[in-house]
Short mmCIF file of C-alpha atoms and ligand atoms in Angstrom, two decimals:
data_model
loop_
_atom_site.label_atom_id
_atom_site.label_comp_id
_atom_site.label_asym_id
_atom_site.label_seq_id
_atom_site.Cartn_x
_atom_site.Cartn_y
_atom_site.Cartn_z
CA MET A 1 46.51 49.33 98.81
CA LYS A 2 43.27 48.90 100.68
CA PRO A 3 41.01 51.69 101.87
CA SER A 4 41.54 52.76 105.48
CA SER A 5 38.63 50.58 106.59
CA SER A 6 35.09 49.78 105.61
CA VAL A 7 31.79 50.19 107.40
CA ARG A 8 31.54 47.62 110.21
CA THR A 9 29.26 44.67 109.60
CA GLU A 10 29.52 43.02 113.06
CA PRO A 11 26.67 44.41 115.18
CA LEU A 12 27.36 46.30 118.40
CA PRO A 13 26.77 44.13 121.50
CA PRO A 14 23.08 44.58 122.52
CA ASP A 15 24.04 45.08 126.21
CA PHE A 16 26.43 47.81 125.13
CA ILE A 17 23.68 49.56 123.15
CA GLU A 18 21.39 49.36 126.17
CA ALA A 19 24.05 50.70 128.57
CA CYS A 20 24.94 53.58 126.23
CA THR A 21 21.30 54.50 125.64
CA LYS A 22 20.88 54.76 129.41
CA ALA A 23 24.09 56.72 129.97
CA TRP A 24 23.98 59.04 126.96
CA GLY A 25 20.25 59.78 126.56
CA ALA A 26 19.49 61.79 123.42
CA GLU A 27 23.14 61.69 122.36
CA ALA A 28 23.18 57.90 122.25
CA GLU A 29 21.72 57.47 118.77
CA PRO A 30 24.22 59.59 116.78
CA ARG A 31 27.14 58.20 118.81
CA LEU A 32 26.08 54.58 118.28
CA LEU A 33 25.60 55.26 114.58
CA ALA A 34 29.07 56.82 114.42
CA LEU A 35 30.52 53.65 115.97
CA ASN A 36 29.48 51.82 112.79
CA GLN A 37 31.37 54.21 110.54
CA PRO A 38 34.89 53.45 109.28
CA ALA A 39 37.76 54.12 111.69
CA VAL A 40 40.14 56.98 110.96
CA SER A 41 43.81 56.05 110.48
CA SER A 42 46.60 58.31 111.63
CA ILE A 43 50.31 58.47 112.30
CA ARG A 44 52.55 60.59 114.51
CA LEU A 45 55.76 61.75 112.85
CA HIS A 46 59.09 61.52 114.66
CA PRO A 47 60.04 65.17 115.21
CA GLN A 48 63.69 64.53 114.35
CA LYS A 49 63.43 62.06 111.49
CA ARG A 50 62.24 63.69 108.33
CA PHE A 51 60.95 61.65 105.43
CA SER A 52 58.95 62.46 102.34
CA HIS A 53 55.22 61.93 102.30
CA SER A 54 52.45 63.77 100.58
CA THR A 55 50.71 66.61 102.38
CA LEU A 56 48.57 64.83 104.91
CA GLU A 57 45.85 66.50 106.97
CA LYS A 58 47.09 67.58 110.41
CA VAL A 59 45.64 66.27 113.65
CA PRO A 60 44.58 69.54 115.36
CA TRP A 61 45.85 68.62 118.85
CA HIS A 62 49.32 67.33 117.99
CA PRO A 63 51.91 69.15 115.86
CA GLU A 64 53.21 65.89 114.36
CA GLY A 65 49.90 64.02 114.07
CA ARG A 66 48.65 63.30 110.53
CA TYR A 67 45.48 61.63 109.25
CA LEU A 68 45.92 59.07 106.50
CA VAL A 69 43.74 59.11 103.43
CA GLN A 70 44.38 55.42 102.92
CA ARG A 71 46.01 52.88 105.20
CA PRO A 72 49.15 51.71 103.41
CA VAL A 73 50.87 48.35 103.93
CA PHE A 74 53.23 49.75 106.58
CA THR A 75 55.42 46.65 106.35
CA LEU A 76 56.47 47.74 102.86
CA ASP A 77 57.44 51.27 103.92
CA PRO A 78 61.13 51.60 104.96
CA ALA A 79 60.35 54.84 106.86
CA PHE A 80 58.04 52.82 109.14
CA HIS A 81 60.90 50.42 109.96
CA ALA A 82 63.25 53.38 110.53
CA GLY A 83 60.97 54.77 113.27
CA ALA A 84 60.20 57.88 111.21
CA TYR A 85 56.58 57.69 112.40
CA TYR A 86 54.40 55.78 114.84
CA VAL A 87 51.00 54.46 113.78
CA GLN A 88 48.82 55.94 116.51
CA GLU A 89 45.14 56.51 116.98
CA ALA A 90 44.46 60.28 116.68
CA SER A 91 42.34 60.93 119.81
CA SER A 92 45.02 59.54 122.10
CA MET A 93 47.51 62.10 120.71
CA VAL A 94 45.58 64.68 122.76
CA LEU A 95 47.96 63.60 125.51
CA TRP A 96 50.27 66.19 123.93
CA GLU A 97 47.91 69.03 124.87
CA VAL A 98 47.59 67.56 128.35
CA ILE A 99 51.30 67.26 129.13
CA ASN A 100 51.95 70.75 127.86
CA GLN A 101 49.91 71.95 130.85
CA LEU A 102 52.20 70.13 133.31
CA PRO A 103 55.77 70.68 134.57
CA LYS A 104 58.46 68.68 132.76
CA PRO A 105 59.49 65.66 134.86
CA LYS A 106 62.97 64.58 135.92
CA PHE A 107 61.64 61.05 136.29
CA ALA A 108 58.42 59.87 134.65
CA ILE A 109 56.81 56.43 134.58
CA ASP A 110 54.53 55.01 131.92
CA LEU A 111 53.11 52.20 134.00
CA ALA A 112 51.25 50.20 131.32
CA ALA A 113 53.28 51.17 128.32
CA ALA A 114 53.12 48.57 125.53
CA PRO A 115 53.27 48.86 122.63
CA GLY A 116 54.70 52.32 123.26
CA GLY A 117 52.50 54.92 121.53
CA LYS A 118 52.23 57.13 124.58
CA SER A 119 55.79 56.47 125.79
CA THR A 120 57.19 57.70 122.47
CA LEU A 121 54.90 60.74 122.64
CA LEU A 122 56.11 61.52 126.18
CA LEU A 123 59.70 61.11 125.01
CA ASP A 124 59.18 63.62 122.17
CA TRP A 125 57.93 66.11 124.74
CA MET A 126 60.80 65.48 127.18
CA GLN A 127 63.40 66.21 124.47
CA GLU A 128 65.98 63.88 126.00
CA LYS A 129 65.87 65.64 129.38
CA GLY A 130 64.85 63.62 132.44
CA TRP A 131 64.15 59.87 132.34
CA LEU A 132 61.11 57.91 131.25
CA LEU A 133 60.67 54.44 132.72
CA ALA A 134 58.34 52.53 130.38
CA ASN A 135 56.91 49.51 132.19
CA GLU A 136 54.95 46.61 130.76
CA PRO A 137 54.37 43.38 132.70
CA ILE A 138 53.14 41.13 129.88
CA PRO A 139 56.23 39.52 128.27
CA ASN A 140 55.30 39.51 124.57
CA ARG A 141 53.92 43.03 124.79
CA ALA A 142 57.09 44.10 126.62
CA LEU A 143 59.10 42.91 123.61
CA ALA A 144 57.04 45.05 121.24
CA LEU A 145 57.51 48.00 123.60
CA GLN A 146 61.27 47.53 123.60
CA ASP A 147 61.39 47.41 119.80
CA ASN A 148 59.40 50.63 119.53
CA LEU A 149 61.46 52.46 122.16
CA LYS A 150 64.68 51.47 120.42
CA LYS A 151 63.40 52.50 116.99
CA TRP A 152 62.35 55.87 118.40
CA GLY A 153 66.06 56.32 119.14
CA TYR A 154 66.20 58.51 122.25
CA SER A 155 68.77 58.28 125.02
CA ASN A 156 66.52 58.90 128.05
CA SER A 157 64.25 55.89 128.20
CA MET A 158 64.53 52.79 130.33
CA GLN A 159 62.25 49.78 130.40
CA SER A 160 61.04 47.49 133.14
CA ARG A 161 58.87 44.37 132.92
CA VAL A 162 57.06 43.98 136.22
CA TYR A 163 53.63 44.40 137.78
CA PRO A 164 53.01 47.85 139.30
CA GLU A 165 53.09 46.45 142.84
CA GLN A 166 56.73 45.39 142.44
CA LEU A 167 57.70 48.86 141.23
CA ALA A 168 55.76 50.53 144.04
CA ILE A 169 57.62 48.46 146.65
CA ALA A 170 61.04 49.10 145.10
CA ILE A 171 60.89 52.79 144.16
CA PRO A 172 58.01 54.47 146.06
CA GLU A 173 57.47 58.22 145.60
CA SER A 174 59.94 58.37 142.73
CA ALA A 175 57.90 59.79 139.82
CA ASP A 176 57.24 63.45 139.12
CA LEU A 177 54.75 62.26 136.53
CA LEU A 178 53.07 58.90 136.09
CA LEU A 179 50.91 57.87 133.15
CA LEU A 180 48.48 55.02 133.66
CA ASP A 181 46.95 54.26 130.28
CA ALA A 182 44.97 51.49 131.84
CA PRO A 183 44.03 48.10 130.42
CA CYS A 184 40.32 48.60 129.69
CA SER A 185 37.27 47.15 127.95
CA GLY A 186 38.17 49.04 124.75
CA GLU A 187 34.74 50.43 123.80
CA GLY A 188 36.51 53.25 122.00
CA MET A 189 38.19 50.73 119.69
CA PHE A 190 34.94 49.21 118.37
CA ARG A 191 35.40 50.82 114.93
CA LYS A 192 38.91 49.55 114.33
CA ASP A 193 39.00 46.29 116.25
CA ALA A 194 36.39 43.57 115.64
CA PHE A 195 37.77 41.60 118.59
CA ALA A 196 37.01 44.50 120.96
CA ARG A 197 33.33 44.21 119.90
CA GLN A 198 33.28 40.44 120.17
CA GLN A 199 34.81 40.24 123.62
CA TRP A 200 32.83 43.10 125.22
CA SER A 201 30.42 42.18 128.04
CA PHE A 202 29.29 43.65 131.35
CA HIS A 203 31.51 41.05 132.97
CA LEU A 204 34.58 42.29 131.03
CA ARG A 205 33.77 45.87 131.98
CA THR A 206 33.56 44.91 135.66
CA GLN A 207 36.77 42.91 135.46
CA CYS A 208 38.61 45.84 133.84
CA ALA A 209 37.31 48.26 136.48
CA LYS A 210 38.58 45.84 139.15
CA THR A 211 42.01 45.64 137.51
CA GLN A 212 42.21 49.43 137.36
CA THR A 213 41.17 49.65 141.02
CA SER A 214 43.96 47.25 141.91
CA ILE A 215 46.61 49.17 139.90
CA LEU A 216 45.71 52.71 141.02
CA PRO A 217 46.95 52.47 144.67
CA ASP A 218 50.35 51.27 143.40
CA ALA A 219 50.37 53.99 140.75
CA VAL A 220 49.74 56.61 143.43
CA LYS A 221 52.45 55.12 145.70
CA LEU A 222 54.94 55.63 142.89
CA ILE A 223 54.20 59.36 142.59
CA LYS A 224 56.12 61.96 144.60
CA PRO A 225 54.15 64.34 146.80
CA GLY A 226 53.22 67.19 144.45
CA GLY A 227 53.63 64.95 141.40
CA HIS A 228 51.00 64.23 138.75
CA LEU A 229 49.00 61.20 137.60
CA ILE A 230 47.61 61.07 134.09
CA TYR A 231 44.88 58.45 133.96
CA SER A 232 43.54 57.43 130.56
CA THR A 233 41.54 54.67 128.89
CA CYS A 234 40.13 54.01 125.45
CA THR A 235 36.68 53.28 126.79
CA PHE A 236 33.54 55.34 127.39
CA ASN A 237 31.84 53.89 130.45
CA GLU A 238 31.87 55.70 133.75
CA HIS A 239 32.94 52.65 135.83
CA GLU A 240 36.39 52.59 134.20
CA ASN A 241 36.85 56.36 134.02
CA LEU A 242 35.58 58.90 136.54
CA GLY A 243 34.23 55.94 138.55
CA HIS A 244 37.67 55.79 140.19
CA ALA A 245 37.42 59.35 141.55
CA ASP A 246 36.44 58.36 145.12
CA LEU A 247 39.36 55.95 145.29
CA LEU A 248 41.78 58.60 144.04
CA PHE A 249 40.49 61.18 146.54
CA SER A 250 40.97 58.64 149.32
CA LEU A 251 44.56 58.09 148.17
CA GLY A 252 45.36 61.79 148.58
CA MET A 253 44.94 62.81 144.94
CA ARG A 254 43.18 65.98 143.77
CA PRO A 255 41.82 66.56 140.25
CA VAL A 256 43.57 69.06 138.02
CA GLN A 257 41.63 71.32 135.68
CA LEU A 258 42.73 70.75 132.06
CA ASN A 259 41.97 73.06 129.19
CA LEU A 260 41.32 71.86 125.66
CA SER A 261 40.12 73.91 122.72
CA GLU A 262 36.39 73.44 122.10
CA ASP A 263 37.20 73.08 118.39
CA PHE A 264 38.72 69.65 119.03
CA GLY A 265 35.31 68.19 119.89
CA PHE A 266 36.31 66.50 123.19
CA LYS A 267 33.68 66.76 125.97
CA GLN A 268 34.70 68.06 129.37
CA LEU A 269 33.34 66.17 132.36
CA PRO A 270 32.16 68.26 135.34
CA ASN A 271 34.36 68.94 138.40
CA SER A 272 37.69 68.57 136.54
CA MET A 273 37.03 64.85 136.03
CA GLY A 274 38.72 64.87 132.63
CA TRP A 275 37.88 64.92 128.94
CA ILE A 276 36.39 62.29 126.69
CA ALA A 277 36.32 61.74 122.93
CA TYR A 278 32.89 60.39 121.91
CA PRO A 279 32.26 58.68 118.58
CA GLY A 280 31.37 61.05 115.77
CA GLU A 281 32.29 64.14 117.81
CA VAL A 282 36.08 63.91 117.46
CA LYS A 283 38.02 62.88 114.37
CA GLY A 284 39.46 59.80 116.03
CA GLU A 285 38.42 56.89 118.21
CA GLY A 286 37.23 56.86 121.83
CA PHE A 287 39.56 58.16 124.54
CA TYR A 288 39.29 59.38 128.13
CA VAL A 289 41.94 61.38 129.98
CA ALA A 290 42.12 63.05 133.39
CA VAL A 291 44.95 64.51 135.49
CA TRP A 292 45.34 64.26 139.26
CA LYS A 293 47.90 65.84 141.58
CA LYS A 294 49.25 64.19 144.71
CA GLU A 295 48.94 66.24 147.86
CA GLY A 296 52.17 67.34 149.51
CA THR A 297 55.21 69.34 148.59
CA TRP A 298 57.41 68.38 145.70
CA VAL A 299 61.04 67.69 146.69
CA GLU A 300 63.82 67.76 144.12
CA GLU A 301 65.35 64.30 143.53
CA GLU A 302 69.07 63.86 144.08
CA MET A 303 70.54 62.54 140.83
CA GLU A 304 73.76 60.61 140.60
CA VAL A 305 76.13 60.23 137.71
CA ALA A 306 76.20 56.78 136.14
CA PRO A 307 79.05 54.56 137.21
CA LYS A 308 81.87 54.72 134.67
CA SER A 309 83.22 51.37 133.55
CA ALA A 310 86.78 50.27 134.10
CA ASN A 311 87.02 48.86 130.57
CA SER A 312 87.00 51.15 127.57
CA CYS A 313 83.80 51.08 125.57
CA PRO A 314 84.20 49.41 122.17
CA PHE A 315 81.30 51.41 120.70
CA SER A 316 82.19 54.95 121.78
CA ALA A 317 83.44 55.85 118.28
CA TYR A 318 79.87 55.37 116.97
CA LEU A 319 78.35 57.95 119.33
CA PRO A 320 77.73 61.51 118.12
CA GLU A 321 80.66 63.69 119.17
CA HIS A 322 78.75 66.85 120.07
CA VAL A 323 77.27 65.14 123.15
CA GLN A 324 79.11 64.17 126.33
CA TRP A 325 78.44 60.44 126.77
CA ASN A 326 78.87 58.23 129.76
CA CYS A 327 79.36 54.59 128.72
CA MET A 328 78.71 51.86 131.25
CA GLU A 329 78.72 48.08 131.32
CA TRP A 330 75.63 46.61 132.91
CA ASN A 331 74.02 43.20 132.68
CA SER A 332 76.60 41.92 130.12
CA ALA A 333 76.00 44.78 127.67
CA TRP A 334 77.20 48.32 127.02
CA TYR A 335 74.94 51.34 127.53
CA ALA A 336 75.42 55.05 126.80
CA ILE A 337 73.74 57.72 128.83
CA ARG A 338 73.97 61.48 128.46
CA GLN A 339 72.58 62.67 131.79
CA PRO A 340 72.80 61.53 135.41
CA LEU A 341 70.70 58.54 136.42
CA PRO A 342 68.25 58.78 139.32
CA SER A 343 69.92 57.57 142.50
CA PHE A 344 67.52 54.60 142.79
CA TRP A 345 68.07 53.24 139.27
CA SER A 346 69.73 50.01 140.40
CA ARG A 347 66.69 49.18 142.56
CA ILE A 348 64.28 49.23 139.60
CA PRO A 349 63.02 45.65 139.33
CA GLY A 350 62.92 43.86 135.98
CA LEU A 351 65.02 46.52 134.27
CA GLN A 352 65.53 45.54 130.62
CA PHE A 353 67.66 48.41 129.33
CA LEU A 354 68.51 52.03 130.03
CA GLY A 355 69.80 54.86 127.84
CA ILE A 356 71.12 53.65 124.53
CA CYS A 357 71.86 49.98 124.29
CA LEU A 358 75.17 49.99 122.43
CA GLY A 359 75.86 46.28 122.12
CA LYS A 360 77.82 43.39 123.56
CA SER A 361 81.40 42.19 123.60
CA GLU A 362 81.55 38.46 123.03
CA LYS A 363 84.74 36.41 122.72
CA GLY A 364 86.72 39.50 121.80
CA ARG A 365 84.16 40.59 119.18
CA SER A 366 81.95 43.67 119.52
CA ILE A 367 78.37 43.30 118.30
CA PRO A 368 76.39 46.55 118.02
CA ASP A 369 72.76 46.59 119.16
CA ALA A 370 69.97 47.64 116.81
CA HIS A 371 69.21 50.57 119.16
CA LEU A 372 72.42 52.32 118.13
CA ALA A 373 71.33 52.31 114.47
CA PHE A 374 68.38 54.60 115.31
CA ILE A 375 70.03 57.40 117.26
CA SER A 376 70.38 60.78 115.66
CA GLY A 377 73.97 61.38 114.48
CA CYS A 378 75.27 57.82 114.88
CA SER A 379 78.76 58.15 113.46
CA ALA A 380 79.29 54.56 112.29
CA PRO A 381 80.29 54.10 108.63
CA ARG A 382 77.08 54.11 106.57
CA LEU A 383 75.83 52.47 103.44
CA SER A 384 72.90 54.06 101.70
CA LEU A 385 70.39 51.56 100.32
CA ASP A 386 68.25 52.53 97.36
CA GLU A 387 64.59 51.70 96.76
CA VAL A 388 65.43 48.38 95.15
CA GLN A 389 67.86 47.28 97.88
CA VAL A 390 66.07 48.41 101.01
CA LEU A 391 63.18 45.92 101.28
CA PRO A 392 65.39 42.87 100.57
CA TYR A 393 67.68 44.19 103.35
CA LEU A 394 64.68 44.41 105.71
CA LYS A 395 63.77 40.86 104.66
CA GLY A 396 67.18 39.68 105.86
CA LEU A 397 68.91 39.24 102.50
CA ALA A 398 72.56 40.17 102.17
CA PRO A 399 73.11 42.89 99.59
CA VAL A 400 76.06 42.76 97.21
CA PHE A 401 78.32 45.82 97.53
CA LYS A 402 81.95 46.80 97.27
CA PRO A 403 83.83 45.29 100.23
CA GLN A 404 84.60 47.74 103.06
CA SER A 405 87.35 47.64 105.63
CA GLU A 406 85.20 48.51 108.70
CA PRO A 407 83.67 45.53 110.51
CA TRP A 408 80.20 47.04 110.99
CA ILE A 409 78.30 49.23 108.54
CA LEU A 410 75.06 51.08 109.28
CA ALA A 411 72.46 50.42 106.57
CA GLU A 412 70.35 53.51 105.91
CA PHE A 413 67.59 54.63 103.60
CA ASN A 414 67.12 58.32 102.76
CA GLY A 415 69.42 59.20 105.67
CA LEU A 416 67.41 57.14 108.20
CA GLY A 417 69.29 54.39 110.05
CA LEU A 418 67.74 50.93 109.74
CA GLY A 419 70.17 48.34 111.07
CA TRP A 420 73.56 46.73 110.77
CA LEU A 421 75.58 44.95 108.11
CA LYS A 422 78.61 42.88 109.08
CA THR A 423 81.48 42.87 106.63
CA ALA A 424 82.77 39.39 105.96
CA GLY A 425 85.65 39.40 103.47
CA ASN A 426 84.27 40.61 100.16
CA ARG A 427 80.62 40.41 101.14
CA PHE A 428 78.20 41.60 103.83
CA ASN A 429 76.18 39.57 106.30
CA ASN A 430 72.81 40.98 107.13
CA ALA A 431 72.60 41.66 110.89
CA TYR A 432 69.01 42.98 110.83
CA PRO A 433 67.28 41.43 113.89
CA GLN A 434 65.46 38.19 112.98
CA PRO A 435 62.15 39.10 114.67
CA TRP A 436 61.97 42.39 112.72
CA ARG A 437 62.46 40.87 109.29
CA ILE A 438 59.71 41.29 106.71
CA ARG A 439 58.05 37.93 106.12
CA MET A 440 55.60 38.87 103.38
CA ASP A 441 56.49 38.70 99.69
CA ILE A 442 57.73 41.96 98.26
CA PRO A 443 55.64 43.06 95.24
CA ALA A 444 57.69 43.52 92.05
CA LYS A 445 56.35 47.07 91.66
CA LEU A 446 55.78 49.28 94.65
CA SER A 447 53.57 52.33 94.63
CA ASN A 448 54.23 55.39 96.77
CA PRO A 449 52.42 54.55 100.02
CA TRP A 450 51.44 58.15 100.67
CA LEU A 451 49.58 58.85 97.43
N1 SAM B 1 49.98 53.05 126.61
C1 SAM B 1 50.04 52.06 125.56
C2 SAM B 1 50.26 52.74 124.24
O1 SAM B 1 49.91 53.92 124.09
O2 SAM B 1 50.83 52.12 123.33
C3 SAM B 1 48.81 51.19 125.54
C4 SAM B 1 48.57 50.52 126.87
S1 SAM B 1 47.25 49.37 126.88
C5 SAM B 1 45.85 50.38 126.91
C6 SAM B 1 47.33 48.74 128.49
C7 SAM B 1 48.54 47.89 128.80
O3 SAM B 1 48.47 47.47 130.15
C8 SAM B 1 48.66 46.63 127.96
O4 SAM B 1 49.89 46.61 127.30
C9 SAM B 1 48.57 45.51 128.99
O5 SAM B 1 49.39 44.40 128.68
C10 SAM B 1 49.05 46.19 130.24
N2 SAM B 1 48.58 45.55 131.48
C11 SAM B 1 47.71 44.52 131.65
N3 SAM B 1 47.56 44.26 132.96
C12 SAM B 1 48.33 45.12 133.64
C13 SAM B 1 48.60 45.33 135.02
N4 SAM B 1 48.02 44.62 135.97
N5 SAM B 1 49.47 46.31 135.33
C14 SAM B 1 50.05 47.07 134.39
N6 SAM B 1 49.83 46.91 133.07
C15 SAM B 1 48.98 45.95 132.71
#
């Protein structure tokens, strides 16, 4: 176990120091000093997946946010693999306080969503009502996003993998709420990410501001009249934050006044231009957030029920019975949804999945998807792994157990679904997805990660 982090030894970029001294005046010195202090580590608990951990200090602005005393090796914690918590920077969890001041959406878009910290937070808030389209154009980041959405186990997310322009052309004025957590120069990450320090330059800052300027018109096009835009970054400079205000005004957006408790330490910018977490003033890293509303009157979206499939779904027996499910075949796989889809769903470009990905039927065999292992109340036959068995399972080894008659068994740890085992005669084959398998050596003796 290593301490959460140590004092930074790489110096802050001199141009950054100069720019901050100019922008922050007397407040520059303590803030720059704070940027050389260790970063704070934190997690956000899944509200429906309980697991044991010691009493951790609460993040004041999120009911499930917890600060870590030490940063454990997450790879060796089965609860991490079960999606029982998300490792998320504390300041950005303030999004919870922000969304609680907005109407709940029927259709929301997270436009730059990977790896999924804010999408999973939005999903917790939506409580499986309405749809969240999580979009990420960069392929390898889109994969990480998909893994995290599946592990979070909700039935109301869908994912696309396109640039905002393509979405704006295909489904304009579709979102009641759109989050743009923009790609940025990452000044707020200087304490936890040495690379963010190394790569920072005025040029990078200008490039990021240009990228944001190019994304924002498409973001606004995607929002319904009367709908909301949440714009956030993890950087401090004005160019990438309130510097976009004139553009947003010209696109028919109006700023929305947000209220945050003074006790949190965030600074409010004048004229409803948002809130910012400065180093040393908030227990977390740097974060900026503002909300804008699109002019016009909000019109209720017509929803349509998902097309039912002609074939019977081979996975329906695994779905929790207390919910009315609609199973559909799409793109050579089976999906379960529990509420109507928006009428435009089939026009969403680059759609990767929607609802719960149940699995595939191949050559007469049904192969369940990992997603199904993470939903609450999955009624597949289960096998409970103990502390000795669980990490070898996550490493891809096949455990030795009594043979079972059912073809697929859900491997769980402390009641939390992890993945699938395939029965093969008198043994099991490990069906845990290859890319998720633990590659590091498992220590002979493991300590409790939370102590
Ligand atoms: N919201 C994410 C979370 O909480 O986990 C973090 C998002 S990160 C700040 C910004 C994301 O924007 C990155 O995943 C990046 O790949 C993506 N991105 C880069 N260029 C983009 C573009 N032109 N349009 C949309 N997203 C872009």
